[in-house]
């Protein structure tokens, strides 16, 4: 009986297959090939125009068979990222779509589609100003990407998180994410995303306060996007170039660039973005003293900008307040500043809030509301302290804001004492109007003497410390200070049974640089090497210059394996740095030797091991790391 059933089933299958024409199989194969082509183009950023992207998404849906599970998952991931996001409603739709798909694809865990959906939802949440929720999703997506060992998703996640860190002012964390993403994109050979991530690096340098360096990268990126026909991205870089010109006080060039972006958005039908650019034009006009023209632009923009874009709204009211302050319309300026502070609070824009507080203090002073002005100034200082604390990071000492906390505490105590004196003086002024001028003068004199005394103390302390412990050229620890710290780290390693490693590195063929390009260029190379090395270490580590082109990195509580990774990263960053900034056709590399504490009782044997490792690196052809 079973044989008879088998024969009937075989005959049935043959009958079905005979009814399906070869053309049907051919069509299915063509659809799959076309679907794979579209998916790859979208993944590599090869469809730059929004209308073309939406058309590709529509075509993709018609090509993928419902039973094609693999391509259906790729479609879900792609569709999540390429939904429209030009309004709060559309952004919320994107979040809702990701929510639904995360539930559907929660098993197995983790998976590529689940990881990508978390990253996508975090991206939409960030656009919806849900910063905390965005960080939760992005961090979770990055964690899953590492678990499934997917370099592309790791790169995407760290790029998005780097953008969020950069916007919040945590530039050290942002650059660490961007550098990791850049290395991964380069290894994956994705030119579009390499350029995309590089633009984020340039933007972060600009926000950090190095617009000149940022401008160099921005100009190259703009030309890349123009040549590639990617006008949307070219416009984005044009906006960044405008910001760099503004920071460099080249305001007329900034205005021309902002206007160019404004026209782009007008041509594209995005009036809100166009008005945002108009607001930025006004900011540069204010710097040029063109207050009336700036005011017209700002009043016009008020009709389009609302609380759905709190950061832009904050800028709008801040610039209006600057105009009102110039016109001596101080009450109206205060109203605008209150609006700006509220908007910046929603978008968590500490930089904007800081500028708003500073201008508020000046307006209150103009109204003779001294106590409120002083309190606002104190709030401004406190906010800056908080911002400085946020950017402290273990990995990039170059980007750290280093403060002498004892001196700051002393200065704050002096300011509090001065405030108390001023309050008492106000009470006296209320009781005896005839003494007001004398008391104000006395207050000013006291504040001046206190400030001068505190300032001189700080300068004296910093001068002595610099002369005794700092290398004059590179501002790194000098040989004496480096070895003293090395002795302390070694004692700590012995007493607490902790690892301790050192990296000895120097510039390859440095004599050629001095001989061919001059000692001034050689000094610039040494300074840049010092900066790059300092950016690699934690706050607890130390980089010192111990010879002409010789440097030593002290890494307490660090194993040899970790020290080798850090040294290799230093080799890579130095090798990839654009040395033509210093001199045309200049290329500089370094060699490094790594050694770790075993049973040494003094620093000298450990340094000797590091020198032996450095010799091995030189013998191996330079531009590499060796250890002993």
XYZ file of C-alpha atoms in Angstrom:
628
model
C 0.000 0.000 0.000
C 2.831 2.432 0.924
C 4.523 1.792 -2.427
C 1.254 2.586 -4.243
C 0.950 5.903 -2.312
C 4.536 6.787 -3.178
C 3.915 6.137 -6.862
C 0.793 8.318 -6.819
C 2.693 11.181 -5.067
C 5.526 11.010 -7.586
C 3.101 11.100 -10.458
C 1.307 14.091 -8.912
C 4.551 16.051 -8.483
C 5.565 15.338 -12.085
C 2.147 16.503 -13.261
C 2.461 19.789 -11.312
C 5.976 20.424 -12.588
C 4.890 19.711 -16.132
C 2.244 22.418 -15.809
C 4.780 25.030 -14.730
C 6.498 26.551 -17.701
C 10.265 27.164 -17.803
C 9.445 30.862 -18.240
C 7.975 30.933 -14.711
C 11.232 29.652 -13.227
C 13.139 32.186 -15.322
C 10.942 35.072 -14.125
C 11.398 34.104 -10.465
C 15.163 33.980 -10.871
C 15.167 37.380 -12.558
C 13.052 38.849 -9.752
C 15.430 37.507 -7.131
C 18.447 38.877 -8.991
C 16.816 42.299 -9.328
C 15.780 42.290 -5.651
C 19.364 41.470 -4.604
C 20.629 44.297 -6.820
C 18.284 46.861 -5.204
C 19.075 45.657 -1.689
C 22.798 45.988 -2.357
C 22.402 49.478 -3.844
C 20.443 50.656 -0.813
C 22.915 49.045 1.587
C 25.865 50.758 -0.089
C 24.129 54.151 -0.399
C 24.134 54.054 -4.207
C 20.599 55.486 -4.555
C 21.036 59.038 -3.235
C 17.765 60.720 -4.235
C 14.768 60.396 -1.898
C 12.250 59.852 -4.703
C 14.432 57.168 -6.259
C 14.798 55.460 -2.888
C 11.042 55.348 -2.336
C 10.515 53.992 -5.852
C 13.156 51.319 -5.222
C 11.409 50.288 -1.981
C 8.077 49.940 -3.816
C 9.680 47.866 -6.574
C 11.483 45.724 -4.007
C 8.229 44.738 -2.327
C 6.768 43.484 -5.626
C 9.856 41.429 -6.457
C 10.212 39.381 -3.260
C 8.060 36.272 -3.008
C 6.109 35.953 0.297
C 7.772 32.588 0.955
C 11.283 33.962 0.427
C 12.063 34.303 4.145
C 15.657 35.499 3.711
C 14.828 38.355 1.338
C 11.691 39.242 3.311
C 13.861 39.847 6.372
C 16.249 41.982 4.337
C 13.267 43.950 3.032
C 11.943 44.565 6.572
C 15.340 45.855 7.689
C 15.727 48.083 4.636
C 12.194 49.459 4.796
C 12.645 50.378 8.467
C 15.596 52.643 7.652
C 14.163 54.237 4.521
C 10.758 55.322 5.822
C 10.061 59.027 5.470
C 10.896 61.133 8.540
C 10.030 64.690 7.547
C 7.378 65.255 10.233
C 6.718 64.186 13.853
C 3.875 61.976 12.646
C 6.087 60.156 10.147
C 8.830 59.751 12.756
C 6.320 58.181 15.157
C 5.183 55.865 12.355
C 8.796 54.756 11.985
C 9.002 53.992 15.711
C 5.700 52.092 15.590
C 6.879 50.025 12.618
C 10.117 49.089 14.423
C 8.136 48.203 17.586
C 5.943 45.776 15.641
C 8.830 44.139 13.795
C 10.925 43.758 16.973
C 8.088 41.744 18.495
C 7.723 39.608 15.350
C 11.458 38.881 15.065
C 12.375 38.595 18.755
C 13.216 34.914 18.230
C 15.907 33.733 17.606
C 17.929 36.047 19.817
C 20.121 37.806 18.908
C 19.852 37.925 15.127
C 20.850 40.304 12.343
C 17.304 41.510 11.764
C 16.620 42.080 15.480
C 19.903 43.960 15.886
C 19.190 46.160 12.870
C 15.647 46.895 14.069
C 16.914 48.085 17.468
C 19.401 50.397 15.732
C 16.654 51.675 13.433
C 14.251 52.347 16.312
C 16.978 54.149 18.254
C 17.663 56.323 15.211
C 13.986 57.324 14.974
C 13.785 57.939 18.743
C 16.730 60.311 18.499
C 14.885 62.286 15.785
C 11.867 62.360 18.128
C 14.082 63.948 20.860
C 13.777 60.824 23.026
C 17.495 60.857 23.737
C 17.464 58.444 26.672
C 15.339 55.921 24.802
C 17.551 56.283 21.737
C 20.708 55.514 23.721
C 19.086 52.409 25.240
C 18.187 51.013 21.800
C 21.476 51.958 20.113
C 23.577 50.491 22.941
C 21.501 47.318 22.823
C 21.916 47.108 19.038
C 25.701 47.537 19.318
C 25.840 44.867 22.014
C 23.928 42.413 19.816
C 26.075 43.282 16.775
C 29.195 42.285 18.689
C 27.535 39.080 19.871
C 26.712 37.993 16.320
C 30.071 39.357 15.076
C 28.591 41.528 12.297
C 31.114 44.289 11.358
C 28.613 46.254 9.265
C 26.040 46.498 12.056
C 28.781 47.375 14.555
C 29.925 50.190 12.255
C 26.362 51.468 11.725
C 25.579 51.382 15.439
C 28.748 53.155 16.489
C 28.272 55.786 13.782
C 24.770 56.573 15.066
C 25.882 56.614 18.691
C 28.865 58.778 17.782
C 26.490 61.323 16.235
C 24.424 61.386 19.424
C 27.513 61.768 21.635
C 28.812 64.537 19.380
C 25.524 66.447 19.574
C 25.511 66.165 23.381
C 29.089 67.500 23.577
C 30.811 64.224 24.577
C 33.409 64.525 21.831
C 35.828 61.925 23.229
C 33.210 59.175 23.157
C 31.993 60.387 19.764
C 35.439 60.211 18.159
C 36.098 56.770 19.621
C 32.876 55.521 18.006
C 33.587 57.283 14.706
C 37.175 55.987 14.471
C 36.013 52.417 15.091
C 33.245 52.812 12.510
C 35.700 54.300 9.990
C 38.068 51.348 10.294
C 35.202 48.902 9.817
C 33.727 50.749 6.813
C 37.154 50.838 5.182
C 37.656 47.105 5.777
C 34.201 46.457 4.245
C 35.044 48.609 1.173
C 31.990 50.873 1.404
C 33.127 54.249 -0.056
C 29.763 55.960 0.503
C 29.615 55.133 4.198
C 33.327 55.873 4.635
C 32.631 59.403 3.386
C 29.433 59.605 5.461
C 31.307 58.675 8.649
C 34.239 60.923 7.771
C 31.812 63.842 7.580
C 30.774 63.046 11.151
C 34.417 63.144 12.227
C 34.786 66.559 10.594
C 31.584 67.744 12.273
C 32.850 66.599 15.670
C 36.167 68.389 15.244
C 34.154 71.487 14.397
C 32.014 71.158 17.520
C 35.100 70.516 19.636
C 36.519 73.855 18.580
C 38.903 73.030 15.734
C 36.995 74.443 12.730
C 40.163 74.887 10.660
C 40.899 71.143 10.677
C 37.234 70.348 10.153
C 37.051 72.671 7.151
C 39.819 70.798 5.347
C 37.894 67.516 5.530
C 34.598 69.198 4.709
C 35.884 70.692 1.467
C 37.124 67.276 0.303
C 33.859 65.619 1.253
C 31.792 68.231 -0.542
C 33.717 67.643 -3.765
C 33.336 63.867 -3.337
C 29.559 64.142 -3.038
C 29.284 66.574 -5.950
C 31.336 64.278 -8.197
C 29.166 61.328 -7.117
C 25.975 63.264 -7.869
C 24.861 62.946 -4.226
C 23.426 66.424 -3.855
C 21.646 65.748 -0.561
C 24.925 64.845 1.116
C 26.730 67.669 -0.678
C 24.191 70.054 0.837
C 24.750 68.571 4.298
C 28.504 69.151 3.979
C 27.875 72.653 2.632
C 25.963 73.394 5.848
C 28.899 72.110 7.920
C 31.301 74.269 5.898
C 29.092 77.260 6.695
C 29.332 76.442 10.397
C 33.142 76.241 10.146
C 33.332 79.619 8.380
C 31.115 81.091 11.116
C 33.387 79.745 13.865
C 36.444 81.068 12.024
C 34.741 84.509 11.982
C 34.548 84.454 8.179
C 30.922 85.502 8.456
C 30.301 86.655 4.882
C 31.455 83.286 3.542
C 29.258 81.601 6.143
C 26.244 83.607 4.964
C 26.824 82.597 1.347
C 27.007 78.940 2.350
C 23.905 79.082 4.563
C 21.975 80.739 1.729
C 23.092 77.981 -0.614
C 21.641 75.360 1.735
C 18.488 77.416 2.136
C 17.974 77.440 -1.629
C 18.543 73.693 -1.778
C 15.776 73.062 0.749
C 13.428 75.503 -0.991
C 13.961 73.723 -4.309
C 13.328 70.419 -2.547
C 10.072 71.665 -1.022
C 11.187 71.565 2.621
C 10.210 74.997 3.903
C 10.979 74.195 7.553
C 14.574 73.229 6.738
C 14.858 76.299 4.515
C 13.769 78.539 7.392
C 16.266 76.795 9.655
C 19.005 77.846 7.222
C 17.562 81.354 7.182
C 17.955 81.406 10.974
C 21.612 80.457 10.566
C 22.041 83.261 8.011
C 20.670 85.626 10.650
C 23.213 84.388 13.205
C 26.112 85.372 10.910
C 24.434 88.677 10.033
C 24.272 89.518 13.734
C 28.030 89.005 13.973
C 28.472 91.464 11.077
C 26.203 93.989 12.784
C 23.398 93.566 10.226
C 20.733 93.481 12.926
C 17.775 94.775 10.921
C 18.251 92.220 8.148
C 18.703 89.475 10.734
C 15.514 90.473 12.542
C 13.440 90.267 9.358
C 14.649 86.739 8.722
C 13.974 85.673 12.294
C 10.454 87.104 12.378
C 9.686 85.347 9.099
C 11.029 82.022 10.408
C 8.745 82.178 13.461
C 5.803 81.237 11.261
C 7.386 77.901 10.397
C 9.403 76.784 13.420
C 7.532 75.246 16.360
C 8.222 73.011 19.343
C 8.512 69.908 17.150
C 12.052 71.106 16.487
C 13.089 72.348 19.924
C 16.761 72.816 19.090
C 16.012 75.039 16.078
C 13.374 76.872 18.113
C 15.987 77.535 20.807
C 18.368 79.050 18.240
C 15.578 81.221 16.823
C 14.716 82.786 20.172
C 18.362 83.140 21.187
C 19.199 85.143 18.046
C 16.045 87.247 18.466
C 17.199 87.997 21.996
C 20.578 89.165 20.629
C 18.815 91.537 18.263
C 16.568 92.848 21.050
C 19.587 93.332 23.296
C 21.284 95.363 20.566
C 18.133 97.480 20.208
C 18.096 97.932 24.000
C 14.671 96.273 24.146
C 15.730 94.397 27.266
C 12.303 93.188 28.524
C 11.551 91.610 25.134
C 15.034 90.095 25.093
C 14.295 88.385 28.413
C 11.070 86.923 27.008
C 12.944 85.494 24.016
C 15.662 84.089 26.269
C 13.094 82.326 28.443
C 11.681 80.686 25.308
C 15.147 79.639 24.145
C 16.060 78.093 27.510
C 12.834 76.101 27.532
C 13.479 74.782 24.009
C 17.105 73.905 24.755
C 15.982 72.043 27.880
C 13.679 69.856 25.754
C 16.427 69.072 23.211
C 19.059 68.702 25.993
C 21.316 71.139 24.138
C 23.741 72.254 26.835
C 25.760 74.445 24.454
C 22.671 76.409 23.468
C 21.542 76.663 27.087
C 24.988 77.979 28.019
C 24.831 80.769 25.404
C 21.316 81.636 26.558
C 22.419 81.945 30.204
C 25.357 84.175 29.310
C 23.195 86.593 27.324
C 20.530 86.534 30.068
C 23.164 87.666 32.565
C 24.111 90.618 30.318
C 20.448 91.602 29.840
C 19.773 91.490 33.593
C 22.843 93.615 34.206
C 21.496 96.135 31.702
C 18.277 96.248 33.742
C 20.299 96.801 36.968
C 18.955 93.524 38.370
C 22.331 92.694 39.852
C 21.447 89.774 42.073
C 19.603 87.949 39.292
C 22.441 88.712 36.893
C 24.960 87.302 39.333
C 22.868 84.161 39.920
C 22.487 83.649 36.172
C 26.239 84.016 35.772
C 26.713 81.395 38.493
C 24.269 79.083 36.671
C 26.278 79.614 33.496
C 29.503 78.644 35.267
C 27.826 75.623 36.868
C 26.471 74.438 33.507
C 29.943 74.712 32.008
C 31.315 72.645 34.870
C 28.692 69.998 34.193
C 29.481 70.007 30.468
C 33.176 69.633 31.225
C 32.496 66.674 33.502
C 30.451 64.949 30.801
C 33.313 64.939 28.311
C 35.832 63.339 30.677
C 36.694 59.956 29.174
C 39.246 57.254 29.852
C 40.285 56.705 26.254
C 41.262 60.051 24.707
C 43.264 62.331 26.960
C 43.754 64.775 24.057
C 40.056 65.578 24.136
C 39.814 65.860 27.914
C 39.150 69.163 29.639
C 41.631 69.119 32.501
C 40.853 71.209 35.505
C 42.626 71.799 38.775
C 39.655 71.015 41.009
C 41.273 72.489 44.114
C 41.708 75.840 42.420
C 38.164 75.745 41.038
C 36.864 75.050 44.540
C 38.888 77.971 45.909
C 37.601 80.282 43.170
C 34.014 79.236 43.833
C 34.421 79.880 47.563
C 35.829 83.319 46.799
C 32.897 84.036 44.476
C 30.437 82.922 47.177
C 32.130 85.173 49.697
C 32.009 88.039 47.200
C 28.328 87.385 46.624
C 27.641 87.507 50.347
C 29.475 90.832 50.587
C 27.478 92.155 47.662
C 24.175 91.108 49.249
C 25.100 92.927 52.430
C 25.967 95.993 50.397
C 22.577 95.964 48.733
C 20.897 95.970 52.157
C 23.028 98.920 53.188
C 22.136 100.735 49.956
C 18.435 100.277 50.686
C 18.905 101.821 54.149
C 21.105 104.660 53.059
C 20.817 105.760 49.437
C 23.589 108.290 49.830
C 26.099 105.436 50.344
C 25.188 103.483 47.191
C 27.984 104.753 44.944
C 30.657 104.191 47.584
C 29.471 100.640 48.333
C 29.365 99.693 44.633
C 32.906 100.990 44.194
C 34.082 99.053 47.231
C 32.440 95.892 45.876
C 34.180 96.300 42.548
C 37.542 96.895 44.224
C 37.134 93.827 46.434
C 36.125 91.648 43.492
C 39.037 92.934 41.405
C 41.597 92.258 44.156
C 40.165 88.824 44.909
C 40.121 87.911 41.206
C 43.666 89.192 40.673
C 44.912 87.279 43.712
C 43.238 84.032 42.639
C 44.391 84.445 39.043
C 47.997 85.051 40.081
C 47.950 82.020 42.351
C 46.717 79.832 39.513
C 49.274 81.234 37.068
C 52.126 80.798 39.554
C 51.199 77.204 40.307
C 50.777 76.295 36.641
C 54.036 78.032 35.669
C 56.073 76.179 38.287
C 54.487 72.869 37.347
C 55.122 73.490 33.648
C 58.772 74.407 34.167
C 59.456 71.430 36.394
C 57.483 68.643 34.786
C 56.526 69.516 31.204
C 58.357 69.188 27.904
C 58.376 72.669 26.423
C 57.789 71.626 22.783
C 55.068 68.965 23.094
C 53.486 69.867 26.450
C 53.873 66.210 27.462
C 55.529 65.052 30.659
C 59.289 65.472 30.404
C 61.852 62.718 30.987
C 62.130 63.357 34.721
C 58.384 63.445 35.332
C 57.811 60.389 33.153
C 60.351 58.284 35.033
C 59.004 59.436 38.416
C 55.517 58.335 37.414
C 56.963 55.087 36.073
C 58.562 54.344 39.453
C 55.233 55.027 41.197
C 53.308 52.801 38.767
C 55.849 50.005 39.229
C 55.593 50.195 43.022
C 51.822 50.071 42.746
C 52.034 47.023 40.484
C 54.306 45.227 42.981
C 52.239 46.101 46.053
C 48.816 45.384 44.551
C 49.853 42.540 42.223
C 48.491 44.389 39.191
C 49.744 44.355 35.587
C 51.815 47.274 34.320
C 52.947 47.815 30.735
C 54.975 50.392 28.837
C 55.182 51.352 25.169
C 58.385 52.842 23.841
C 58.023 54.405 20.408
C 59.869 56.862 18.221
C 59.551 58.468 14.805
C 60.894 56.452 11.883
C 63.641 58.099 9.805
C 63.170 61.322 11.732
C 66.645 62.598 10.834
C 65.528 62.711 7.186
C 62.691 65.036 8.138
C 65.019 67.461 9.904
C 67.643 67.279 7.155
C 65.273 67.643 4.196
C 62.469 69.814 5.601
C 64.151 71.644 8.452
C 63.937 71.527 12.216
C 60.797 73.668 12.323
C 58.910 71.013 10.344
C 60.496 68.342 12.533
C 59.168 70.119 15.618
C 55.673 70.166 14.098
C 55.894 66.425 13.457
C 56.891 65.805 17.089
C 54.021 67.940 18.366
C 51.502 66.039 16.222
C 52.927 62.668 17.323
C 52.519 63.800 20.919
C 48.897 64.816 20.270
C 48.069 61.519 18.551
C 49.666 59.475 21.334
C 47.888 61.450 24.050
C 44.567 60.752 22.326
C 45.120 57.008 22.759
C 45.384 56.786 26.526
C 43.235 57.041 29.591
C 43.296 59.796 32.180
C 45.171 57.407 34.483
C 47.879 56.713 31.880
C 50.805 58.949 30.999
C 52.606 59.865 27.764
C 56.039 61.441 28.046
C 58.776 62.645 25.740
C 62.025 61.087 26.941
C 64.353 62.001 24.083
C 64.573 63.842 20.770
C 62.006 61.772 18.863
C 61.548 59.173 21.604
C 58.337 58.808 23.579
C 57.235 56.561 26.431
C 53.667 55.527 27.275
C 53.006 54.273 30.834
C 49.952 52.019 31.177
C 49.179 51.054 34.801
C 46.826 48.117 35.360
C 47.207 47.102 31.694
C 48.193 43.666 30.399
C 50.707 43.103 27.642
C 47.949 41.981 25.248
C 46.005 45.212 25.779
C 49.177 47.300 25.506
C 49.983 45.653 22.159
C 46.474 46.543 20.889
C 46.932 50.160 21.992
C 50.366 50.321 20.349
C 49.005 48.834 17.123
C 46.201 51.397 17.108
C 48.779 54.162 17.560
C 50.796 52.773 14.617
C 47.656 52.745 12.461
C 46.478 56.254 13.380
C 49.932 57.767 12.784
C 50.242 55.944 9.457
C 46.769 57.109 8.317
C 47.182 60.719 9.444
C 47.263 63.286 6.620
C 50.849 64.534 7.123
C 50.547 66.791 4.086
C 48.912 69.264 6.460
C 52.395 69.879 7.850
C 54.406 69.560 4.641
C 53.589 68.411 1.094
C 54.521 64.771 0.365
C 55.431 64.225 4.023
C 54.653 60.742 5.365
C 55.576 59.802 8.895
C 55.393 56.463 10.700
C 56.490 55.230 14.106
C 57.830 51.978 15.505
C 56.848 50.715 18.940
C 58.122 48.250 21.506
C 55.930 46.839 24.267
C 57.062 45.377 27.572
C 55.177 44.351 30.696
C 56.111 44.076 34.343
C 57.090 40.580 35.488
C 59.330 40.680 38.547
C 61.357 43.877 38.021
C 62.180 45.792 41.199
C 62.990 49.051 39.435
C 61.936 50.842 36.277
C 65.259 50.569 34.431
C 65.046 46.822 33.544
C 61.484 47.272 32.299
C 62.546 50.182 30.084
C 65.440 48.092 28.797
C 62.943 45.394 27.722
C 60.849 48.016 25.944
C 63.958 49.332 24.147
C 64.812 45.776 23.051
C 61.290 45.389 21.662
C 61.607 48.746 19.879
C 64.887 47.569 18.327
C 63.083 44.464 17.068
C 60.385 46.658 15.501
C 63.041 48.755 13.764
C 64.798 45.619 12.528
C 61.466 44.263 11.221
C 61.138 47.160 8.810
C 59.627 49.871 11.057
C 55.972 50.993 11.206
C 55.124 47.984 13.385
C 54.868 46.779 16.994
C 57.042 44.191 18.716
C 57.076 42.933 22.294
C 59.378 40.963 24.572
